[in-house]
mmCIF file of C-alpha atoms in Angstrom:
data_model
loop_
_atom_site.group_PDB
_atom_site.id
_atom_site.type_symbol
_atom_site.label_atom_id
_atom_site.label_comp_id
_atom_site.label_asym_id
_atom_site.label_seq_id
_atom_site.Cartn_x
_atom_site.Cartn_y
_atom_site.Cartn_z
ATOM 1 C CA UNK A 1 10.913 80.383 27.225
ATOM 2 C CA UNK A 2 14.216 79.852 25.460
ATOM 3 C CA UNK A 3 15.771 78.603 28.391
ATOM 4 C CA UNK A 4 12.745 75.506 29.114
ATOM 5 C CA UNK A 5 13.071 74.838 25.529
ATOM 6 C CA UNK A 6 16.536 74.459 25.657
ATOM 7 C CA UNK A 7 15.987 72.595 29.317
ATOM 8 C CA UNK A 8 13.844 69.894 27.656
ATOM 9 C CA UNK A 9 15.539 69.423 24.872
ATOM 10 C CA UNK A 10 18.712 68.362 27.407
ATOM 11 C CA UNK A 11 16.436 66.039 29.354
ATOM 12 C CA UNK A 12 15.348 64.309 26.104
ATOM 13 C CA UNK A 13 18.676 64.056 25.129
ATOM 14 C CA UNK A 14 19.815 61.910 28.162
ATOM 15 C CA UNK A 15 17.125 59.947 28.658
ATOM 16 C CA UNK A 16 17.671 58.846 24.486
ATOM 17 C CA UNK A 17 21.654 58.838 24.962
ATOM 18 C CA UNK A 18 20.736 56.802 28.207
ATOM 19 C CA UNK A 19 18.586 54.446 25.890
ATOM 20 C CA UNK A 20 20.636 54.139 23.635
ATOM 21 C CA UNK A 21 23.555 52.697 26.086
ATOM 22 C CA UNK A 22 21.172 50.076 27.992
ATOM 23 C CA UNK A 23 20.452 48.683 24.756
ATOM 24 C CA UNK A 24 24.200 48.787 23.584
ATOM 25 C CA UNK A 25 25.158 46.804 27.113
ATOM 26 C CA UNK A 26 22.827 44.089 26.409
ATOM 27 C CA UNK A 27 25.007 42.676 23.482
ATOM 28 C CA UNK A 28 27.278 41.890 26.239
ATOM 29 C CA UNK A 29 24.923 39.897 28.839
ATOM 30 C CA UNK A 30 25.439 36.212 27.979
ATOM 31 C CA UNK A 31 22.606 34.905 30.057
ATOM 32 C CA UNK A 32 19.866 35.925 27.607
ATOM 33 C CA UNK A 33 19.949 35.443 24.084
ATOM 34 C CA UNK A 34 16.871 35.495 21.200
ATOM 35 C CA UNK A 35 15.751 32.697 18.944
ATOM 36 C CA UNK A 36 13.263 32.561 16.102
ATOM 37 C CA UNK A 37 10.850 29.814 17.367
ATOM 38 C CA UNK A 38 9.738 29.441 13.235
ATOM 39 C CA UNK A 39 13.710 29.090 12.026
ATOM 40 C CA UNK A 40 13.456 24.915 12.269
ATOM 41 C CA UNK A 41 10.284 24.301 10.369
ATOM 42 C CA UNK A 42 11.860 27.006 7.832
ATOM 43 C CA UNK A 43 14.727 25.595 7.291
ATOM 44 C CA UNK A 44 13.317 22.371 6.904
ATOM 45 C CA UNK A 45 10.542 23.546 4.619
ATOM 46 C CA UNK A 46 13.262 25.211 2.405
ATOM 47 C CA UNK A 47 14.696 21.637 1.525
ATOM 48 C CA UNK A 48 11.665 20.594 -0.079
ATOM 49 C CA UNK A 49 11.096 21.495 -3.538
ATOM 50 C CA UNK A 50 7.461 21.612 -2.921
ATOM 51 C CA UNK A 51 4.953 23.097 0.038
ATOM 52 C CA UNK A 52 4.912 20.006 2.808
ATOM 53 C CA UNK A 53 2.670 18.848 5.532
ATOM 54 C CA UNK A 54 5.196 18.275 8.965
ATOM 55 C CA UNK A 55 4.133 14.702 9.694
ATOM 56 C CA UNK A 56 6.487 13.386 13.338
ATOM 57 C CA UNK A 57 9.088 13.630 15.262
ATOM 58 C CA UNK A 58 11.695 10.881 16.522
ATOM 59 C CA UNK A 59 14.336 11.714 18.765
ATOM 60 C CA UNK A 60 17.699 11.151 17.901
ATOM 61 C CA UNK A 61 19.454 9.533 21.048
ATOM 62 C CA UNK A 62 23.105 8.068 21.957
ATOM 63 C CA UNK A 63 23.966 4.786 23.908
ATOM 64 C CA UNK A 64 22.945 5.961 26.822
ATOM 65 C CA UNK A 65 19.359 7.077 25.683
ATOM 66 C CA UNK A 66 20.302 10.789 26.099
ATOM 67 C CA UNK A 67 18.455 13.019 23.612
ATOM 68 C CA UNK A 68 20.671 14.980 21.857
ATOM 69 C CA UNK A 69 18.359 16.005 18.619
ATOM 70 C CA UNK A 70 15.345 15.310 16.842
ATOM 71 C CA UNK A 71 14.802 13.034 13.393
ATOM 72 C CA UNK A 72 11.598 15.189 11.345
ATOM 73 C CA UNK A 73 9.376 14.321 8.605
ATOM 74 C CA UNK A 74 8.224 16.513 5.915
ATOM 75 C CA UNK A 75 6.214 14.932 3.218
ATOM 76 C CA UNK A 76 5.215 17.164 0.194
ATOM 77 C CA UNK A 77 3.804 16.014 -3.186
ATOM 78 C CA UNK A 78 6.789 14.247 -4.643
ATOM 79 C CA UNK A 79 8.655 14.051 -1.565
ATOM 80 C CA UNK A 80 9.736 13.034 1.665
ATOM 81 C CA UNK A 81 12.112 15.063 3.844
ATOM 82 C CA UNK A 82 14.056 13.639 6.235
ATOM 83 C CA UNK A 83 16.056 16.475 8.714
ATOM 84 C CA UNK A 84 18.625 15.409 11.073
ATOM 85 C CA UNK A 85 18.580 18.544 13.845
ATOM 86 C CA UNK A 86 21.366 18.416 16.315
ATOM 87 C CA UNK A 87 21.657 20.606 19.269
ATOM 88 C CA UNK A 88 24.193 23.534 18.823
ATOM 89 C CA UNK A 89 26.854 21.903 20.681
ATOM 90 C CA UNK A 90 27.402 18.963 17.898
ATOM 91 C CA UNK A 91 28.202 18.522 14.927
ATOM 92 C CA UNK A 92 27.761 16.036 12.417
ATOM 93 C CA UNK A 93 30.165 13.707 10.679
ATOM 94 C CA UNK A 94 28.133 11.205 9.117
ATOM 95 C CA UNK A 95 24.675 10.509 8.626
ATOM 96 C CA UNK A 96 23.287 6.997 6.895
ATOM 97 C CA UNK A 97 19.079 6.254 6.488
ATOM 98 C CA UNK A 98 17.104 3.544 5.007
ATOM 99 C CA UNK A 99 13.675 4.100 4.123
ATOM 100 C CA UNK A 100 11.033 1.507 2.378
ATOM 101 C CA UNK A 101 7.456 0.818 1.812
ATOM 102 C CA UNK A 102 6.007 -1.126 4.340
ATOM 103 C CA UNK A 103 2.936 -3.017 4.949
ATOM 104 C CA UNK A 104 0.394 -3.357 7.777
ATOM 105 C CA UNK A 105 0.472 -6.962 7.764
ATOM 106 C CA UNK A 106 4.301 -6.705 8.095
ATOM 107 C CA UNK A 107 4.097 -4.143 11.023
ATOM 108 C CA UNK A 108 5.196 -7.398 13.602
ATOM 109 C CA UNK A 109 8.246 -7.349 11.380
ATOM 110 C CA UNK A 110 9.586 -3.906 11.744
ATOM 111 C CA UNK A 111 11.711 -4.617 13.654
ATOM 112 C CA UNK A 112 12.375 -8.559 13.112
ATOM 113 C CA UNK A 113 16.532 -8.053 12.106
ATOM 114 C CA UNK A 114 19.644 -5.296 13.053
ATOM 115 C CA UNK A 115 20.085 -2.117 10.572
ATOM 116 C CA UNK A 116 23.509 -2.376 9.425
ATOM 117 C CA UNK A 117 24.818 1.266 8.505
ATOM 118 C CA UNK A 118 26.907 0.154 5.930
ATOM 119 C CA UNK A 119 24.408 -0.828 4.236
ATOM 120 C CA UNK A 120 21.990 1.849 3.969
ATOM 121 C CA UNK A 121 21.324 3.316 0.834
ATOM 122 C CA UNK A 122 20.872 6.721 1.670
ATOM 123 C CA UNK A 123 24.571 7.988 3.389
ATOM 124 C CA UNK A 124 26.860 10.947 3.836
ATOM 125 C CA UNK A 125 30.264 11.374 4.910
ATOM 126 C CA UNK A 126 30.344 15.386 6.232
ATOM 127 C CA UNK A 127 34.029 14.897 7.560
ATOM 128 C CA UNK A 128 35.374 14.929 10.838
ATOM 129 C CA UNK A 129 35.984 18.255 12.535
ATOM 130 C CA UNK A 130 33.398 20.102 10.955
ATOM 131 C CA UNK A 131 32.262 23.659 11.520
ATOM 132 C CA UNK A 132 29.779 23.292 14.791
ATOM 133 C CA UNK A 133 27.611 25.158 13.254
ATOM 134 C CA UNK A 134 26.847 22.280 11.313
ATOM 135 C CA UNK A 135 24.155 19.963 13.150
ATOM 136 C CA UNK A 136 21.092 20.644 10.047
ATOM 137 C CA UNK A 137 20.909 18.107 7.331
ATOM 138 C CA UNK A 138 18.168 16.959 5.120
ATOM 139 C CA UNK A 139 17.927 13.674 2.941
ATOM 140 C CA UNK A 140 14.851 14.092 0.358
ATOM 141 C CA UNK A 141 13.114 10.734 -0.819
ATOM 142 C CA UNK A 142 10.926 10.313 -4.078
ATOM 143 C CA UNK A 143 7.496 9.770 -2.906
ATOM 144 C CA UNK A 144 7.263 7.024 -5.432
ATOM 145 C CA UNK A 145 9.338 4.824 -3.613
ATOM 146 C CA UNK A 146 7.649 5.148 -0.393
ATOM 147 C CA UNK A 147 4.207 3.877 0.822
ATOM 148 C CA UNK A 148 1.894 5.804 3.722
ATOM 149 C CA UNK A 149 3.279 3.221 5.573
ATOM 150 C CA UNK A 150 7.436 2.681 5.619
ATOM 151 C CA UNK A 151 9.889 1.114 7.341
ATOM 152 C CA UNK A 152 12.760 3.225 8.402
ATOM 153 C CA UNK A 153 16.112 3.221 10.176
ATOM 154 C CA UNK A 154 18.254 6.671 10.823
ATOM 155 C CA UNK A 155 22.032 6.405 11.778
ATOM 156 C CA UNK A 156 24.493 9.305 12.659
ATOM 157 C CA UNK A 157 28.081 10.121 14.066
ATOM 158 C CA UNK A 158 28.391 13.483 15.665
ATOM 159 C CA UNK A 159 31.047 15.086 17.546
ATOM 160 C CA UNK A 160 30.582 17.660 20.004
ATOM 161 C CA UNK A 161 32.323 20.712 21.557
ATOM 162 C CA UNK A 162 35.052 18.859 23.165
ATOM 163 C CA UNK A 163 35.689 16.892 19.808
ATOM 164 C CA UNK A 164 34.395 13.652 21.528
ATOM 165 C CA UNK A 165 32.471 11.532 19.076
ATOM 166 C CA UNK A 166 29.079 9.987 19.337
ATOM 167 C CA UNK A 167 27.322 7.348 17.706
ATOM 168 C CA UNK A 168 23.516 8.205 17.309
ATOM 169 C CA UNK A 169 19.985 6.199 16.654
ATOM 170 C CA UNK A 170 16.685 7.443 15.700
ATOM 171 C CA UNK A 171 13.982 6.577 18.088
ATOM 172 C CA UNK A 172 15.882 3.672 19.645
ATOM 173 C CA UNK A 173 19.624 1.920 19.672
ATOM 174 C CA UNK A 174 20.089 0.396 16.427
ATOM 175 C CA UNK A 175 16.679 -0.320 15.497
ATOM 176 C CA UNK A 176 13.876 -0.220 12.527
ATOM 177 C CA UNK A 177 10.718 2.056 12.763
ATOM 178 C CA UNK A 178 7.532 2.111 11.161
ATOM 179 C CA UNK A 179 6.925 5.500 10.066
ATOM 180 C CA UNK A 180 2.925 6.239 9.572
ATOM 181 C CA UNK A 181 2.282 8.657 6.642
ATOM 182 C CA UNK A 182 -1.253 7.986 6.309
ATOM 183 C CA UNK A 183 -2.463 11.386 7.864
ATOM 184 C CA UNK A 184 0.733 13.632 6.297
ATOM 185 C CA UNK A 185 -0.348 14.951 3.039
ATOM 186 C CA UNK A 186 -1.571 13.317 0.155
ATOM 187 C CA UNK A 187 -0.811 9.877 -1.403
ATOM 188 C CA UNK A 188 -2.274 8.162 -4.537
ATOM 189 C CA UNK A 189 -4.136 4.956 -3.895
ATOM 190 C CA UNK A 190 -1.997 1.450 -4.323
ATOM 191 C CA UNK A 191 -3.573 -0.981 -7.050
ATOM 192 C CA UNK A 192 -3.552 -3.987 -5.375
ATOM 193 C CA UNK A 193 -3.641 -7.502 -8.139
ATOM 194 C CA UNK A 194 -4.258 -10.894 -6.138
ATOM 195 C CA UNK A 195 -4.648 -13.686 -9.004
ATOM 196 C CA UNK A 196 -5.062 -17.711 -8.432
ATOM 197 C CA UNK A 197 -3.943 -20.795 -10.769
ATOM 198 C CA UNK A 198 -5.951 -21.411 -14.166
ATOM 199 C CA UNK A 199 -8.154 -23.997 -13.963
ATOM 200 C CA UNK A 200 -8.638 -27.241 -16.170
ATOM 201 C CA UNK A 201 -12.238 -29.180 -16.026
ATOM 202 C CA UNK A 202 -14.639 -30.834 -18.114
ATOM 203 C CA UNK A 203 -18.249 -29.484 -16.833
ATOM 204 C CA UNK A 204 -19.917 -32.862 -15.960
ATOM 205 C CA UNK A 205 -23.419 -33.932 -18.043
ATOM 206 C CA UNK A 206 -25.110 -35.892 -14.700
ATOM 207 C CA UNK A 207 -26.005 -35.682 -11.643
ATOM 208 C CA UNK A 208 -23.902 -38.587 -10.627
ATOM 209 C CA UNK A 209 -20.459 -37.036 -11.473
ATOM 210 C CA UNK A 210 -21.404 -33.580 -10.149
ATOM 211 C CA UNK A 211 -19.510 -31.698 -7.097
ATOM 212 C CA UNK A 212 -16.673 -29.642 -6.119
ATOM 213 C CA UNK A 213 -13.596 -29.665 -8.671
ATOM 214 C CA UNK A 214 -11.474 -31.379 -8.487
ATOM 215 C CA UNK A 215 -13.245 -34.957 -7.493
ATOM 216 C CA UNK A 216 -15.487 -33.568 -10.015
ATOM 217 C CA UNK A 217 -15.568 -32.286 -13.679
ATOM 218 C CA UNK A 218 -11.419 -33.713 -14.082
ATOM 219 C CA UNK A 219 -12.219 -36.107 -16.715
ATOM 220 C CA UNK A 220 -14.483 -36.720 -19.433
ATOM 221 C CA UNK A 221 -17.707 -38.583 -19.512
ATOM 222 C CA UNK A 222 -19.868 -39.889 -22.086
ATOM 223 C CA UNK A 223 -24.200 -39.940 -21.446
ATOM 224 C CA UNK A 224 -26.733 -40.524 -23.306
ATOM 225 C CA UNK A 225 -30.452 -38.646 -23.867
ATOM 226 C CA UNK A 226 -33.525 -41.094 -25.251
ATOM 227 C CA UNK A 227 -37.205 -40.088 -24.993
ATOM 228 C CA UNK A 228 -37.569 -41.954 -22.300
ATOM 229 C CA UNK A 229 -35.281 -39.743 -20.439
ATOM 230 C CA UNK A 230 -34.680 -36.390 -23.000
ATOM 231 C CA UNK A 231 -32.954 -34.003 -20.416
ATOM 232 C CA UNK A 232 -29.234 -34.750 -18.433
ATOM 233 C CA UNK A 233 -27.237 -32.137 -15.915
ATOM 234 C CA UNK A 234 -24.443 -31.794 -13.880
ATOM 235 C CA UNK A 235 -22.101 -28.780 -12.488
ATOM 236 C CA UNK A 236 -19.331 -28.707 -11.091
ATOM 237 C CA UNK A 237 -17.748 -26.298 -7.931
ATOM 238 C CA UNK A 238 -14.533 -24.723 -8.422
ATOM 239 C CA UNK A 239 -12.921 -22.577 -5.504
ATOM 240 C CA UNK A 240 -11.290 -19.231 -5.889
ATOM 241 C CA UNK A 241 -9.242 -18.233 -2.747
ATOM 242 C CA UNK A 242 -7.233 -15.221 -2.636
ATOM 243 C CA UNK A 243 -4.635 -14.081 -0.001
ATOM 244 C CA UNK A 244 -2.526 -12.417 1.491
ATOM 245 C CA UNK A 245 -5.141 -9.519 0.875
ATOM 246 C CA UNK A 246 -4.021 -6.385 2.161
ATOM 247 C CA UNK A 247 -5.978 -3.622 4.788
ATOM 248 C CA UNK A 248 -8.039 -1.302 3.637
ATOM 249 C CA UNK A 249 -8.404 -3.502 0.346
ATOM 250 C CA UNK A 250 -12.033 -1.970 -1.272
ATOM 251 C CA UNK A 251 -13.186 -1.312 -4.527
ATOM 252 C CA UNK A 252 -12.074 -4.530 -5.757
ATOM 253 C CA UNK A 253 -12.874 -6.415 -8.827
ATOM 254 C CA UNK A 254 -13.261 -9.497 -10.185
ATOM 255 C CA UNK A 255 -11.961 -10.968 -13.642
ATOM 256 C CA UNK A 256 -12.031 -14.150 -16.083
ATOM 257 C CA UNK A 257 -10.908 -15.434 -19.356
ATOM 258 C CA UNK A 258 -13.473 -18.099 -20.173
ATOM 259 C CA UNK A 259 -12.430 -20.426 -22.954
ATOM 260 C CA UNK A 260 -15.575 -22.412 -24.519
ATOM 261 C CA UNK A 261 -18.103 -21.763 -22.053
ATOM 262 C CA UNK A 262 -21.420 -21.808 -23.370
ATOM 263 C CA UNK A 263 -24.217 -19.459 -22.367
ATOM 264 C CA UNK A 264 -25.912 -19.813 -25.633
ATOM 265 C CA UNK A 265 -27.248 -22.922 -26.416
ATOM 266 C CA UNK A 266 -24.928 -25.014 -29.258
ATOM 267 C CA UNK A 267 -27.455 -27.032 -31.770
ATOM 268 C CA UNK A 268 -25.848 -30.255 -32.611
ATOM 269 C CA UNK A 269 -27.293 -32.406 -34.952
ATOM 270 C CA UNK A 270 -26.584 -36.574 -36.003
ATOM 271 C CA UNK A 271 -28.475 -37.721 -38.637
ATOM 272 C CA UNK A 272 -31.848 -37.367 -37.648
ATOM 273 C CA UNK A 273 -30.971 -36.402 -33.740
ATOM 274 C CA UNK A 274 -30.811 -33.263 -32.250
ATOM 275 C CA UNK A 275 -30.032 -31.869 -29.024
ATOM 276 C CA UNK A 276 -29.503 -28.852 -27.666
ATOM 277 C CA UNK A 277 -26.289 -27.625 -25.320
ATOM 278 C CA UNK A 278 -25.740 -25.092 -22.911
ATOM 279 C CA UNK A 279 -24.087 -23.953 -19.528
ATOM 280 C CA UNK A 280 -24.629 -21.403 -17.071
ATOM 281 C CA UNK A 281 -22.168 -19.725 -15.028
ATOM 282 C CA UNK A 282 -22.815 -18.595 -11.005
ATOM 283 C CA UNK A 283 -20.822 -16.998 -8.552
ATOM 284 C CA UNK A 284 -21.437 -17.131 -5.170
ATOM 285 C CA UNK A 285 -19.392 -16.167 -1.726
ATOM 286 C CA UNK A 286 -18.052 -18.243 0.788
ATOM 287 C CA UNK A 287 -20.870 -19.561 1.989
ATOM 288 C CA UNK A 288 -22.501 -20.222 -0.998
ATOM 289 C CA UNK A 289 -24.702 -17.032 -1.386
ATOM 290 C CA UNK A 290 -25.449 -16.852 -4.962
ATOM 291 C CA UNK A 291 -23.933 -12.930 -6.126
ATOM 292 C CA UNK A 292 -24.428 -13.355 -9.534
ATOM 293 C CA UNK A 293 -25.251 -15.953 -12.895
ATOM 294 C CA UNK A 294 -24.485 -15.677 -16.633
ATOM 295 C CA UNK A 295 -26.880 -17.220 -19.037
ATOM 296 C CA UNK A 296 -28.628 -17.407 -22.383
ATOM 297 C CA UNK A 297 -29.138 -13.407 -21.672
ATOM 298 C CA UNK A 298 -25.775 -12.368 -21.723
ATOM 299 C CA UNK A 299 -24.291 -10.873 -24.493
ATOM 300 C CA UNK A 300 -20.940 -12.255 -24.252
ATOM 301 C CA UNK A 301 -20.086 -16.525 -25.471
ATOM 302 C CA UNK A 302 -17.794 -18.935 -25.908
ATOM 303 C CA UNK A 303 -14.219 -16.969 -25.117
ATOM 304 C CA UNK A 304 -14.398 -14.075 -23.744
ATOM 305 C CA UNK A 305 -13.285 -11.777 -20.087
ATOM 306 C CA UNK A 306 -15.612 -11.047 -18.226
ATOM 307 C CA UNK A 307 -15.009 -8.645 -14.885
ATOM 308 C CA UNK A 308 -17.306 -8.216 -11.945
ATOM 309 C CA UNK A 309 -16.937 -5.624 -9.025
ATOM 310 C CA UNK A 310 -17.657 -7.076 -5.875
ATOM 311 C CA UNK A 311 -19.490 -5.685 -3.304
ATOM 312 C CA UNK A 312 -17.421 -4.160 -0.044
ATOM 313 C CA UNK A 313 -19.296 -5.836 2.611
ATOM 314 C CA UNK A 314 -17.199 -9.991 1.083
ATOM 315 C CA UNK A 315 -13.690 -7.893 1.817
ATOM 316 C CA UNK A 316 -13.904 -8.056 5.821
ATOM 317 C CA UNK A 317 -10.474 -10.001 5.813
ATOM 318 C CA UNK A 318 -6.872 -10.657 4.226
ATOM 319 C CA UNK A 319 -8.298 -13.571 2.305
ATOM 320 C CA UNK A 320 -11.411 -14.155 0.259
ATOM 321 C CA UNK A 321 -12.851 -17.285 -1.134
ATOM 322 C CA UNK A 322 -15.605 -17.598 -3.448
ATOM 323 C CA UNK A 323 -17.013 -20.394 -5.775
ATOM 324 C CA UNK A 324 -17.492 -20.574 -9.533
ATOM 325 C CA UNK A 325 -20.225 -23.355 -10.565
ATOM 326 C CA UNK A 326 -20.428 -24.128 -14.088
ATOM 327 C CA UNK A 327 -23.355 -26.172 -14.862
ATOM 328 C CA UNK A 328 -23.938 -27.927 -18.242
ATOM 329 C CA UNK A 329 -27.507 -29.485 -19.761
ATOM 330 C CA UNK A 330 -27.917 -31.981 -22.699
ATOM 331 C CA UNK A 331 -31.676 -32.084 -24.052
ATOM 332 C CA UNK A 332 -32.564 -34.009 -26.802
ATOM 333 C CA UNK A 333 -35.189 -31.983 -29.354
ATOM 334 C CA UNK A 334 -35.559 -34.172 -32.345
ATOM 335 C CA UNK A 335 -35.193 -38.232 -33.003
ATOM 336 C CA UNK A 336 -35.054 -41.239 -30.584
ATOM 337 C CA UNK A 337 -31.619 -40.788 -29.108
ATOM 338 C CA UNK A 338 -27.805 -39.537 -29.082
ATOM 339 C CA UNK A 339 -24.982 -40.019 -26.968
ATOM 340 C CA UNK A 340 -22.163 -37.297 -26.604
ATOM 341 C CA UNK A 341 -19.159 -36.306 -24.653
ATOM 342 C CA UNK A 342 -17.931 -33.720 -22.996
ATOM 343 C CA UNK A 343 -14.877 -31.510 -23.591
ATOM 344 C CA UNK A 344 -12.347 -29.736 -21.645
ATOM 345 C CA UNK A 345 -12.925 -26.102 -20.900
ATOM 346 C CA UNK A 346 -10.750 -23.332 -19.188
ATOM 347 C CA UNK A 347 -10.874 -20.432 -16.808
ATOM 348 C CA UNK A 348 -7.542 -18.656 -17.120
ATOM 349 C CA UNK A 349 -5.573 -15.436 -15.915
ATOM 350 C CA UNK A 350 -8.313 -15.289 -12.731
ATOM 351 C CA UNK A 351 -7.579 -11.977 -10.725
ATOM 352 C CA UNK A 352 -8.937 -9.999 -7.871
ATOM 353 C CA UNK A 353 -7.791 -5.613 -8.061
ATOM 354 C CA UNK A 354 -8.487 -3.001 -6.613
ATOM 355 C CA UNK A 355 -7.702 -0.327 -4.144
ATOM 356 C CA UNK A 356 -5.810 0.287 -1.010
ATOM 357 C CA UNK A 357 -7.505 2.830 1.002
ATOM 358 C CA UNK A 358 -5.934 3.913 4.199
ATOM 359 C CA UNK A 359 -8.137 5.945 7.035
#
């Protein structure tokens, strides 16, 4: 029994020393070698000072069009991280980026001049022959300064194993990008202010000087209200058009300083005559659907803002027009007669806000 103990105890021996060695000779077969498919995406993720969403890829690519790395995207709360990865066999002397907001109606433009290194704001000078090892480096951009959509340009100088130098492009020779952040992490919504000129009129007393501003309601008038005819009116049309309205533009709204207008009705009295003024105020869309009117019921006269959020369904392009009509009556309540005149009014610092909402 002593002797098969002793027996086994050799054969387990060799086959562990033989273990052992076949492990040992592998350090020396150069046709197989082990990499840590998560190293990348954890080296990039330790650049950023906050947990980020990986958002693209661009390749990095030479004259030629040869691939020789990959341009990455990180975007975190505060940040966007920007990794150049070079294969093992470069590395990297310089490396220059430029990075701006961008908007979808400029996306025809991304590309409309030539990125000029030189220029770029973000650059970094890593000296010529430097350790191979290398080919990882990381440029991290305030959020702030960015929008979900950006125009980009990446730039590099590498050198390889042979100590032959390179000039490199992101995603093609010497071009701009648009880089689409809408669906990487989270970003806060853009306030969006579109405003048009203040407007001068006189709100016309008759139906004969009534229309659209400005053949109407640009100078003053004079009428006069008898018994025989106790009641005069006129309006006048102004348009509002806004541009260059962004996509996605929603939740927008509406606002006006009003200087003198009217909506409660003004008592004026001569001698024995009396009449009584007021004006209404009416919005309405392009097509002259009425949205909404102030009168005698509102709460709010003579100068005052008044704002107005406007329904979704009027924002269906990048402009919007809609009309104002301001519409003034004269009736005579006491005595045989008066004549009167009309005064100039204002609508001043007219804007359109709200919210750009991406996706």
């Amino acid at each position: 029994m002593k002797n098969l103990c002793y027996a086994l105890l050799l054969i387990v021996g060799t086959f562990f020393s033989c273990s052992v060695e076949e492990i040992d000779n592998s350090k020396t077969n150069k046709s197989i070698s082990s990499i840590d498919l998560n190293a990348l995406d954890n080296a990039i993720q330790g650049r950023s000072t906050s947990y980020g969403v990986r958002c693209f890829n661009k390749p990095l690519i030479d004259v030629k069009g040869d691939r020789v790395g990959w341009l990455s995207f990180l975007v975190s709360d505060h940040e966007v991280s920007v990794t150049y990865r070079f294969s093992n066999e470069y590395s990297i002397n310089e490396t220059r980026l430029t990075i701006e907001a961008w908007s979808m109606q400029e996306v025809d433009y991304v590309n409309s001049d030539i990125p000029q290194p030189k220029d770029f704001p973000y650059a970094t000078d890593h000296g010529e022959g430097a350790d191979l090892k290398e080919n990882l480096f990381t440029y991290t951009i305030n959020k702030t300064t960015l929008g979900k959509y950006s125009r980009y340009a990446a730039f590099a100088e590498i050198t390889d194993a042979k100590g032959q130098q390179k000039k490199i492009w992101a995603g093609a020779w010497a071009s701009y990008m648009l880089a689409d952040f809408s669906y990487c992490g989270t970003w806060p919504e853009e306030e969006v202010i579109r405003t048009v000129n203040d407007v001068e009129f006189f709100a016309p007393l008759s139906a004969e000087t009534s229309g659209s501003y400005p053949y109407a309601g640009s100078h003053s008038e004079t009428v006069t209200v008898t018994n025989d005819k106790p009641l005069s009116e006129g309006y006048v049309d102004i348009e509002l058009k806004f541009t260059d309205l962004p996509l996605g533009f929603t939740k927008s709204t509406l606002s006006i300083d009003f200087l003198d207008l009217d909506l409660h009705p003004d008592i004026i009295q001569s001698g024995e005559n009396m009449v009584d003024f007021h004006e209404t105020f009416t919005l309405y869309d392009d097509k002259m659907k009425q949205i909404i009117t102030l009168n005698d019921s509102y709460d709010r006269d003579g100068d005052f803002t008044w704002t107005y959020d406007l329904p979704n369904n009027l924002l269906m392009s990048d402009e919007l027009t809609l009309y104002v009509r301001v519409t003034a009556s004269l009736m005579l309540m006491e005595g045989s007669g008066i004549t009167a005149s009309n005064t100039i009014e204002h609508i001043k610092n007219i804007t359109l806000s709200g919210d750009v909402i991406i996706k």
